[in-house]
């Protein structure tokens, strides 16, 4: 039998977003690779998935990949999941996928949850062309990235943590202009889901006076879009 690597998206918050196919694949595979076994355990238990689960994260993926490739070459079916969303999107997975392809092992990615898609569609900003930046560099290369994005015509999407959100919004206001239209979504699919739309300055002011909790997705109008007359109001 030929081995196969499955990339299986898991809910980013609401467990109802798990697909029937994802549940079936996780039940049928030989083993599951999880970013954090403690985080994945409650989700797997909820769906009645009882399989061997091994830790596979950014700190051990290079070391563990050779052993995983060996298992796949022996014909095992292995599923990779992250803590939430689609593996390899700002999460571990790219290195393993690349090595599997190099070894001519079949790789199949299931469609499913990922945070930036609903944030983009819900932003009201153009979604026909966009660039996804993931997490910005914390130190080295950060200013270079901002300067590069000043020329970006497409809608810009990135992830940010609560403790860096205000700083990032302030920096974008400095580089792109305080009146650049944007949208920030947090706690997507969860009970306290919130999307705030407006200028970068308006959004920053909102979060200076409200909850800074959860995971954030920032969408910012591109250079061309920002010149249009369309305006977005800050949502309560």
PDB file of C-alpha atoms in Angstrom:
ATOM      1  CA  UNK A   1       0.000   0.000   0.000  1.00  0.00           C
ATOM      2  CA  UNK A   2       1.110   3.543  -0.756  1.00  0.00           C
ATOM      3  CA  UNK A   3       1.342   5.952   2.146  1.00  0.00           C
ATOM      4  CA  UNK A   4      -0.390   9.309   2.148  1.00  0.00           C
ATOM      5  CA  UNK A   5      -0.101  12.555   4.052  1.00  0.00           C
ATOM      6  CA  UNK A   6      -3.380  14.343   4.783  1.00  0.00           C
ATOM      7  CA  UNK A   7      -3.520  17.986   5.856  1.00  0.00           C
ATOM      8  CA  UNK A   8      -6.717  18.285   7.859  1.00  0.00           C
ATOM      9  CA  UNK A   9      -8.171  21.683   8.865  1.00  0.00           C
ATOM     10  CA  UNK A  10      -9.753  21.873  12.311  1.00  0.00           C
ATOM     11  CA  UNK A  11     -12.194  24.488  13.686  1.00  0.00           C
ATOM     12  CA  UNK A  12     -10.764  27.890  14.635  1.00  0.00           C
ATOM     13  CA  UNK A  13     -13.334  28.151  17.421  1.00  0.00           C
ATOM     14  CA  UNK A  14     -16.764  26.739  16.700  1.00  0.00           C
ATOM     15  CA  UNK A  15     -16.670  22.923  16.626  1.00  0.00           C
ATOM     16  CA  UNK A  16     -19.649  22.911  14.241  1.00  0.00           C
ATOM     17  CA  UNK A  17     -17.233  24.009  11.503  1.00  0.00           C
ATOM     18  CA  UNK A  18     -15.567  20.578  11.435  1.00  0.00           C
ATOM     19  CA  UNK A  19     -16.364  18.792   8.159  1.00  0.00           C
ATOM     20  CA  UNK A  20     -17.698  15.258   7.847  1.00  0.00           C
ATOM     21  CA  UNK A  21     -14.773  14.391   5.597  1.00  0.00           C
ATOM     22  CA  UNK A  22     -12.227  15.671   8.122  1.00  0.00           C
ATOM     23  CA  UNK A  23     -13.746  13.472  10.835  1.00  0.00           C
ATOM     24  CA  UNK A  24     -13.702  10.437   8.541  1.00  0.00           C
ATOM     25  CA  UNK A  25     -10.064  10.935   7.524  1.00  0.00           C
ATOM     26  CA  UNK A  26      -8.958  11.355  11.139  1.00  0.00           C
ATOM     27  CA  UNK A  27     -10.800   8.167  12.112  1.00  0.00           C
ATOM     28  CA  UNK A  28      -9.369   6.171   9.195  1.00  0.00           C
ATOM     29  CA  UNK A  29      -5.723   7.279   9.312  1.00  0.00           C
ATOM     30  CA  UNK A  30      -3.013   5.291  11.082  1.00  0.00           C
ATOM     31  CA  UNK A  31      -1.814   8.180  13.220  1.00  0.00           C
ATOM     32  CA  UNK A  32      -2.310  11.903  13.754  1.00  0.00           C
ATOM     33  CA  UNK A  33       0.347  14.590  14.014  1.00  0.00           C
ATOM     34  CA  UNK A  34      -0.824  17.488  16.194  1.00  0.00           C
ATOM     35  CA  UNK A  35       0.797  20.860  16.873  1.00  0.00           C
ATOM     36  CA  UNK A  36      -0.100  20.509  20.567  1.00  0.00           C
ATOM     37  CA  UNK A  37      -1.553  17.194  21.708  1.00  0.00           C
ATOM     38  CA  UNK A  38      -3.095  18.858  24.782  1.00  0.00           C
ATOM     39  CA  UNK A  39      -4.995  21.342  22.636  1.00  0.00           C
ATOM     40  CA  UNK A  40      -6.148  18.718  20.138  1.00  0.00           C
ATOM     41  CA  UNK A  41      -7.226  16.106  22.685  1.00  0.00           C
ATOM     42  CA  UNK A  42     -10.601  17.696  23.637  1.00  0.00           C
ATOM     43  CA  UNK A  43     -11.498  18.233  19.969  1.00  0.00           C
ATOM     44  CA  UNK A  44     -10.624  14.658  18.997  1.00  0.00           C
ATOM     45  CA  UNK A  45     -12.575  13.302  21.966  1.00  0.00           C
ATOM     46  CA  UNK A  46     -15.590  15.440  21.034  1.00  0.00           C
ATOM     47  CA  UNK A  47     -15.758  13.774  17.611  1.00  0.00           C
ATOM     48  CA  UNK A  48     -15.055  10.271  18.908  1.00  0.00           C
ATOM     49  CA  UNK A  49     -11.634  10.041  17.253  1.00  0.00           C
ATOM     50  CA  UNK A  50      -9.414   7.543  19.056  1.00  0.00           C
ATOM     51  CA  UNK A  51      -6.046   7.395  17.319  1.00  0.00           C
ATOM     52  CA  UNK A  52      -2.379   7.577  18.192  1.00  0.00           C
ATOM     53  CA  UNK A  53      -1.418  11.253  18.354  1.00  0.00           C
ATOM     54  CA  UNK A  54       2.146  12.525  18.136  1.00  0.00           C
ATOM     55  CA  UNK A  55       3.412  16.047  18.664  1.00  0.00           C
ATOM     56  CA  UNK A  56       4.594  17.869  15.546  1.00  0.00           C
ATOM     57  CA  UNK A  57       5.437  21.549  15.992  1.00  0.00           C
ATOM     58  CA  UNK A  58       7.932  24.189  14.852  1.00  0.00           C
ATOM     59  CA  UNK A  59      10.539  23.088  17.394  1.00  0.00           C
ATOM     60  CA  UNK A  60      10.680  19.426  16.411  1.00  0.00           C
ATOM     61  CA  UNK A  61       9.397  19.236  12.820  1.00  0.00           C
ATOM     62  CA  UNK A  62      12.832  19.124  11.177  1.00  0.00           C
ATOM     63  CA  UNK A  63      14.025  16.378  13.509  1.00  0.00           C
ATOM     64  CA  UNK A  64      10.787  14.362  13.303  1.00  0.00           C
ATOM     65  CA  UNK A  65      10.199  14.616   9.560  1.00  0.00           C
ATOM     66  CA  UNK A  66      12.642  11.872   8.528  1.00  0.00           C
ATOM     67  CA  UNK A  67      10.852   9.383  10.800  1.00  0.00           C
ATOM     68  CA  UNK A  68       7.457  10.467   9.451  1.00  0.00           C
ATOM     69  CA  UNK A  69       8.667  10.060   5.864  1.00  0.00           C
ATOM     70  CA  UNK A  70       9.797   6.538   6.793  1.00  0.00           C
ATOM     71  CA  UNK A  71       6.318   5.692   8.092  1.00  0.00           C
ATOM     72  CA  UNK A  72       4.723   7.109   4.944  1.00  0.00           C
ATOM     73  CA  UNK A  73       7.060   5.069   2.733  1.00  0.00           C
ATOM     74  CA  UNK A  74       5.968   1.979   4.664  1.00  0.00           C
ATOM     75  CA  UNK A  75       2.398   2.669   3.550  1.00  0.00           C
ATOM     76  CA  UNK A  76       0.925   4.450   6.559  1.00  0.00           C
ATOM     77  CA  UNK A  77      -1.797   7.086   6.242  1.00  0.00           C
ATOM     78  CA  UNK A  78      -0.867  10.085   8.388  1.00  0.00           C
ATOM     79  CA  UNK A  79      -2.976  13.155   9.145  1.00  0.00           C
ATOM     80  CA  UNK A  80      -1.477  16.484  10.174  1.00  0.00           C
ATOM     81  CA  UNK A  81      -3.552  18.972  12.187  1.00  0.00           C
ATOM     82  CA  UNK A  82      -2.673  22.306  13.792  1.00  0.00           C
ATOM     83  CA  UNK A  83      -4.123  23.799  16.961  1.00  0.00           C
ATOM     84  CA  UNK A  84      -6.775  25.509  14.824  1.00  0.00           C
ATOM     85  CA  UNK A  85      -7.378  26.090  11.133  1.00  0.00           C
ATOM     86  CA  UNK A  86      -5.475  24.746   8.155  1.00  0.00           C
ATOM     87  CA  UNK A  87      -1.972  23.308   8.692  1.00  0.00           C
ATOM     88  CA  UNK A  88       0.943  25.237   7.135  1.00  0.00           C
ATOM     89  CA  UNK A  89      -0.966  28.563   7.151  1.00  0.00           C
ATOM     90  CA  UNK A  90       1.178  30.384   9.754  1.00  0.00           C
ATOM     91  CA  UNK A  91       1.483  26.965  11.419  1.00  0.00           C
ATOM     92  CA  UNK A  92       3.844  23.972  11.088  1.00  0.00           C
ATOM     93  CA  UNK A  93       3.419  21.821   7.994  1.00  0.00           C
ATOM     94  CA  UNK A  94       5.289  23.360   5.076  1.00  0.00           C
ATOM     95  CA  UNK A  95       8.560  21.512   5.735  1.00  0.00           C
ATOM     96  CA  UNK A  96       6.821  18.136   6.047  1.00  0.00           C
ATOM     97  CA  UNK A  97       4.770  18.717   2.879  1.00  0.00           C
ATOM     98  CA  UNK A  98       7.882  19.685   0.924  1.00  0.00           C
ATOM     99  CA  UNK A  99       9.787  16.599   2.091  1.00  0.00           C
ATOM    100  CA  UNK A 100       6.829  14.319   1.312  1.00  0.00           C
ATOM    101  CA  UNK A 101       6.654  15.715  -2.224  1.00  0.00           C
ATOM    102  CA  UNK A 102      10.424  15.274  -2.649  1.00  0.00           C
ATOM    103  CA  UNK A 103       9.954  11.609  -1.699  1.00  0.00           C
ATOM    104  CA  UNK A 104       7.072  11.222  -4.174  1.00  0.00           C
ATOM    105  CA  UNK A 105       4.573  10.611  -1.385  1.00  0.00           C
ATOM    106  CA  UNK A 106       0.962  11.573  -2.056  1.00  0.00           C
ATOM    107  CA  UNK A 107      -0.192  14.706  -0.227  1.00  0.00           C
ATOM    108  CA  UNK A 108      -3.834  15.717   0.083  1.00  0.00           C
ATOM    109  CA  UNK A 109      -5.092  18.904   1.726  1.00  0.00           C
ATOM    110  CA  UNK A 110      -8.733  18.983   2.761  1.00  0.00           C
ATOM    111  CA  UNK A 111     -10.669  22.255   2.467  1.00  0.00           C
ATOM    112  CA  UNK A 112     -11.826  23.762   5.720  1.00  0.00           C
ATOM    113  CA  UNK A 113     -11.457  26.417   8.368  1.00  0.00           C
ATOM    114  CA  UNK A 114      -8.878  29.168   8.169  1.00  0.00           C
ATOM    115  CA  UNK A 115      -9.147  32.541   9.878  1.00  0.00           C
ATOM    116  CA  UNK A 116      -8.142  34.979   7.151  1.00  0.00           C
ATOM    117  CA  UNK A 117     -10.850  34.041   4.619  1.00  0.00           C
ATOM    118  CA  UNK A 118     -13.932  34.989   6.709  1.00  0.00           C
ATOM    119  CA  UNK A 119     -12.075  38.056   8.004  1.00  0.00           C
ATOM    120  CA  UNK A 120     -11.393  39.220   4.443  1.00  0.00           C
ATOM    121  CA  UNK A 121     -14.892  38.559   3.131  1.00  0.00           C
ATOM    122  CA  UNK A 122     -16.444  40.224   6.180  1.00  0.00           C
ATOM    123  CA  UNK A 123     -14.173  43.274   5.971  1.00  0.00           C
ATOM    124  CA  UNK A 124     -15.969  44.943   3.087  1.00  0.00           C
ATOM    125  CA  UNK A 125     -12.598  45.468   1.386  1.00  0.00           C
ATOM    126  CA  UNK A 126     -11.876  44.122  -2.123  1.00  0.00           C
ATOM    127  CA  UNK A 127     -11.445  40.353  -2.041  1.00  0.00           C
ATOM    128  CA  UNK A 128     -10.743  39.739  -5.730  1.00  0.00           C
ATOM    129  CA  UNK A 129      -7.011  40.292  -5.186  1.00  0.00           C
ATOM    130  CA  UNK A 130      -5.179  40.220  -1.878  1.00  0.00           C
ATOM    131  CA  UNK A 131      -1.835  39.394  -0.248  1.00  0.00           C
ATOM    132  CA  UNK A 132      -1.550  37.324   2.909  1.00  0.00           C
ATOM    133  CA  UNK A 133       1.425  38.211   5.108  1.00  0.00           C
ATOM    134  CA  UNK A 134       0.825  35.937   8.105  1.00  0.00           C
ATOM    135  CA  UNK A 135       2.619  37.341  11.167  1.00  0.00           C
ATOM    136  CA  UNK A 136       4.923  40.313  10.616  1.00  0.00           C
ATOM    137  CA  UNK A 137       8.562  40.018  11.730  1.00  0.00           C
ATOM    138  CA  UNK A 138       8.856  41.037  15.372  1.00  0.00           C
ATOM    139  CA  UNK A 139      12.240  42.759  15.007  1.00  0.00           C
ATOM    140  CA  UNK A 140      14.569  42.002  12.104  1.00  0.00           C
ATOM    141  CA  UNK A 141      13.017  42.908   8.769  1.00  0.00           C
ATOM    142  CA  UNK A 142       9.944  44.578  10.284  1.00  0.00           C
ATOM    143  CA  UNK A 143      10.561  48.080   8.898  1.00  0.00           C
ATOM    144  CA  UNK A 144      11.523  46.655   5.514  1.00  0.00           C
ATOM    145  CA  UNK A 145       8.215  44.804   5.394  1.00  0.00           C
ATOM    146  CA  UNK A 146       6.235  47.960   6.223  1.00  0.00           C
ATOM    147  CA  UNK A 147       8.040  49.917   3.501  1.00  0.00           C
ATOM    148  CA  UNK A 148       7.325  47.188   0.965  1.00  0.00           C
ATOM    149  CA  UNK A 149       3.620  47.163   1.858  1.00  0.00           C
ATOM    150  CA  UNK A 150       3.304  50.907   1.203  1.00  0.00           C
ATOM    151  CA  UNK A 151       3.326  50.050  -2.522  1.00  0.00           C
ATOM    152  CA  UNK A 152       0.881  47.148  -2.270  1.00  0.00           C
ATOM    153  CA  UNK A 153      -2.267  47.677  -4.382  1.00  0.00           C
ATOM    154  CA  UNK A 154      -4.068  44.563  -3.150  1.00  0.00           C
ATOM    155  CA  UNK A 155      -5.899  44.164   0.150  1.00  0.00           C
ATOM    156  CA  UNK A 156      -3.320  43.296   2.825  1.00  0.00           C
ATOM    157  CA  UNK A 157      -4.108  40.553   5.344  1.00  0.00           C
ATOM    158  CA  UNK A 158      -2.082  39.586   8.391  1.00  0.00           C
ATOM    159  CA  UNK A 159      -2.367  37.952  11.783  1.00  0.00           C
ATOM    160  CA  UNK A 160      -1.483  39.682  15.027  1.00  0.00           C
ATOM    161  CA  UNK A 161      -1.356  38.894  18.737  1.00  0.00           C
ATOM    162  CA  UNK A 162      -3.217  40.954  21.380  1.00  0.00           C
ATOM    163  CA  UNK A 163      -0.085  42.448  22.943  1.00  0.00           C
ATOM    164  CA  UNK A 164       1.245  43.741  19.590  1.00  0.00           C
ATOM    165  CA  UNK A 165      -2.019  44.838  17.952  1.00  0.00           C
ATOM    166  CA  UNK A 166      -1.937  48.519  18.968  1.00  0.00           C
ATOM    167  CA  UNK A 167       1.727  48.876  18.020  1.00  0.00           C
ATOM    168  CA  UNK A 168       1.109  47.291  14.621  1.00  0.00           C
ATOM    169  CA  UNK A 169      -1.905  49.513  13.889  1.00  0.00           C
ATOM    170  CA  UNK A 170       0.128  52.578  14.869  1.00  0.00           C
ATOM    171  CA  UNK A 171       2.991  51.551  12.597  1.00  0.00           C
ATOM    172  CA  UNK A 172       0.660  50.912   9.667  1.00  0.00           C
ATOM    173  CA  UNK A 173      -0.893  54.350  10.229  1.00  0.00           C
ATOM    174  CA  UNK A 174       2.590  55.876  10.064  1.00  0.00           C
ATOM    175  CA  UNK A 175       3.590  54.067   6.877  1.00  0.00           C
ATOM    176  CA  UNK A 176       0.266  53.903   4.996  1.00  0.00           C
ATOM    177  CA  UNK A 177      -1.526  56.936   6.399  1.00  0.00           C
ATOM    178  CA  UNK A 178      -3.841  57.321   9.384  1.00  0.00           C
ATOM    179  CA  UNK A 179      -6.925  57.454   7.129  1.00  0.00           C
ATOM    180  CA  UNK A 180      -6.202  54.143   5.338  1.00  0.00           C
ATOM    181  CA  UNK A 181      -9.340  51.984   5.469  1.00  0.00           C
ATOM    182  CA  UNK A 182      -9.039  48.712   7.369  1.00  0.00           C
ATOM    183  CA  UNK A 183     -10.866  46.008   9.281  1.00  0.00           C
ATOM    184  CA  UNK A 184      -9.848  44.019  12.354  1.00  0.00           C
ATOM    185  CA  UNK A 185     -11.571  40.775  13.333  1.00  0.00           C
ATOM    186  CA  UNK A 186     -11.035  38.870  16.566  1.00  0.00           C
ATOM    187  CA  UNK A 187     -12.334  35.643  18.113  1.00  0.00           C
ATOM    188  CA  UNK A 188     -13.732  34.497  14.755  1.00  0.00           C
ATOM    189  CA  UNK A 189     -16.517  31.867  15.035  1.00  0.00           C
ATOM    190  CA  UNK A 190     -16.480  32.196  18.847  1.00  0.00           C
ATOM    191  CA  UNK A 191     -19.013  33.664  21.272  1.00  0.00           C
ATOM    192  CA  UNK A 192     -17.379  37.110  21.420  1.00  0.00           C
ATOM    193  CA  UNK A 193     -16.591  37.422  17.702  1.00  0.00           C
ATOM    194  CA  UNK A 194     -16.063  41.053  16.709  1.00  0.00           C
ATOM    195  CA  UNK A 195     -15.212  42.932  13.516  1.00  0.00           C
ATOM    196  CA  UNK A 196     -14.229  46.594  13.643  1.00  0.00           C
ATOM    197  CA  UNK A 197     -14.103  48.621  10.413  1.00  0.00           C
ATOM    198  CA  UNK A 198     -12.858  52.141   9.775  1.00  0.00           C
ATOM    199  CA  UNK A 199      -9.578  54.012   9.373  1.00  0.00           C
ATOM    200  CA  UNK A 200      -6.446  52.677  11.008  1.00  0.00           C
ATOM    201  CA  UNK A 201      -6.647  55.459  13.587  1.00  0.00           C
ATOM    202  CA  UNK A 202     -10.328  54.813  14.347  1.00  0.00           C
ATOM    203  CA  UNK A 203      -9.703  51.104  14.822  1.00  0.00           C
ATOM    204  CA  UNK A 204      -6.700  51.743  17.063  1.00  0.00           C
ATOM    205  CA  UNK A 205      -8.795  54.101  19.210  1.00  0.00           C
ATOM    206  CA  UNK A 206     -11.520  51.465  19.473  1.00  0.00           C
ATOM    207  CA  UNK A 207      -9.146  48.821  20.800  1.00  0.00           C
ATOM    208  CA  UNK A 208      -7.435  51.255  23.144  1.00  0.00           C
ATOM    209  CA  UNK A 209     -10.780  51.494  24.905  1.00  0.00           C
ATOM    210  CA  UNK A 210     -12.073  47.935  24.498  1.00  0.00           C
ATOM    211  CA  UNK A 211     -11.106  44.301  24.885  1.00  0.00           C
ATOM    212  CA  UNK A 212      -7.697  43.187  23.656  1.00  0.00           C
ATOM    213  CA  UNK A 213      -8.208  39.453  23.837  1.00  0.00           C
ATOM    214  CA  UNK A 214      -8.172  36.592  21.386  1.00  0.00           C
ATOM    215  CA  UNK A 215      -6.549  36.143  17.994  1.00  0.00           C
ATOM    216  CA  UNK A 216      -6.677  39.041  15.532  1.00  0.00           C
ATOM    217  CA  UNK A 217      -6.864  39.253  11.739  1.00  0.00           C
ATOM    218  CA  UNK A 218      -6.078  42.639  10.200  1.00  0.00           C
ATOM    219  CA  UNK A 219      -7.267  43.537   6.684  1.00  0.00           C
ATOM    220  CA  UNK A 220      -6.033  46.800   5.149  1.00  0.00           C
ATOM    221  CA  UNK A 221      -7.048  48.449   1.891  1.00  0.00           C
ATOM    222  CA  UNK A 222      -4.378  48.471  -0.782  1.00  0.00           C
ATOM    223  CA  UNK A 223      -2.822  51.619  -2.185  1.00  0.00           C
ATOM    224  CA  UNK A 224      -5.231  51.843  -5.137  1.00  0.00           C
ATOM    225  CA  UNK A 225      -8.355  51.055  -3.099  1.00  0.00           C
ATOM    226  CA  UNK A 226      -7.475  53.674  -0.508  1.00  0.00           C
ATOM    227  CA  UNK A 227      -7.807  56.388  -3.168  1.00  0.00           C
ATOM    228  CA  UNK A 228     -11.460  55.515  -3.863  1.00  0.00           C
ATOM    229  CA  UNK A 229     -14.352  57.347  -2.287  1.00  0.00           C
ATOM    230  CA  UNK A 230     -15.696  54.281  -0.497  1.00  0.00           C
ATOM    231  CA  UNK A 231     -15.636  54.655   3.294  1.00  0.00           C
ATOM    232  CA  UNK A 232     -16.192  52.112   6.020  1.00  0.00           C
ATOM    233  CA  UNK A 233     -17.676  52.970   9.384  1.00  0.00           C
ATOM    234  CA  UNK A 234     -16.345  51.675  12.685  1.00  0.00           C
ATOM    235  CA  UNK A 235     -18.636  48.887  13.925  1.00  0.00           C
ATOM    236  CA  UNK A 236     -19.774  48.875  17.534  1.00  0.00           C
TER     237      UNK A 236
END
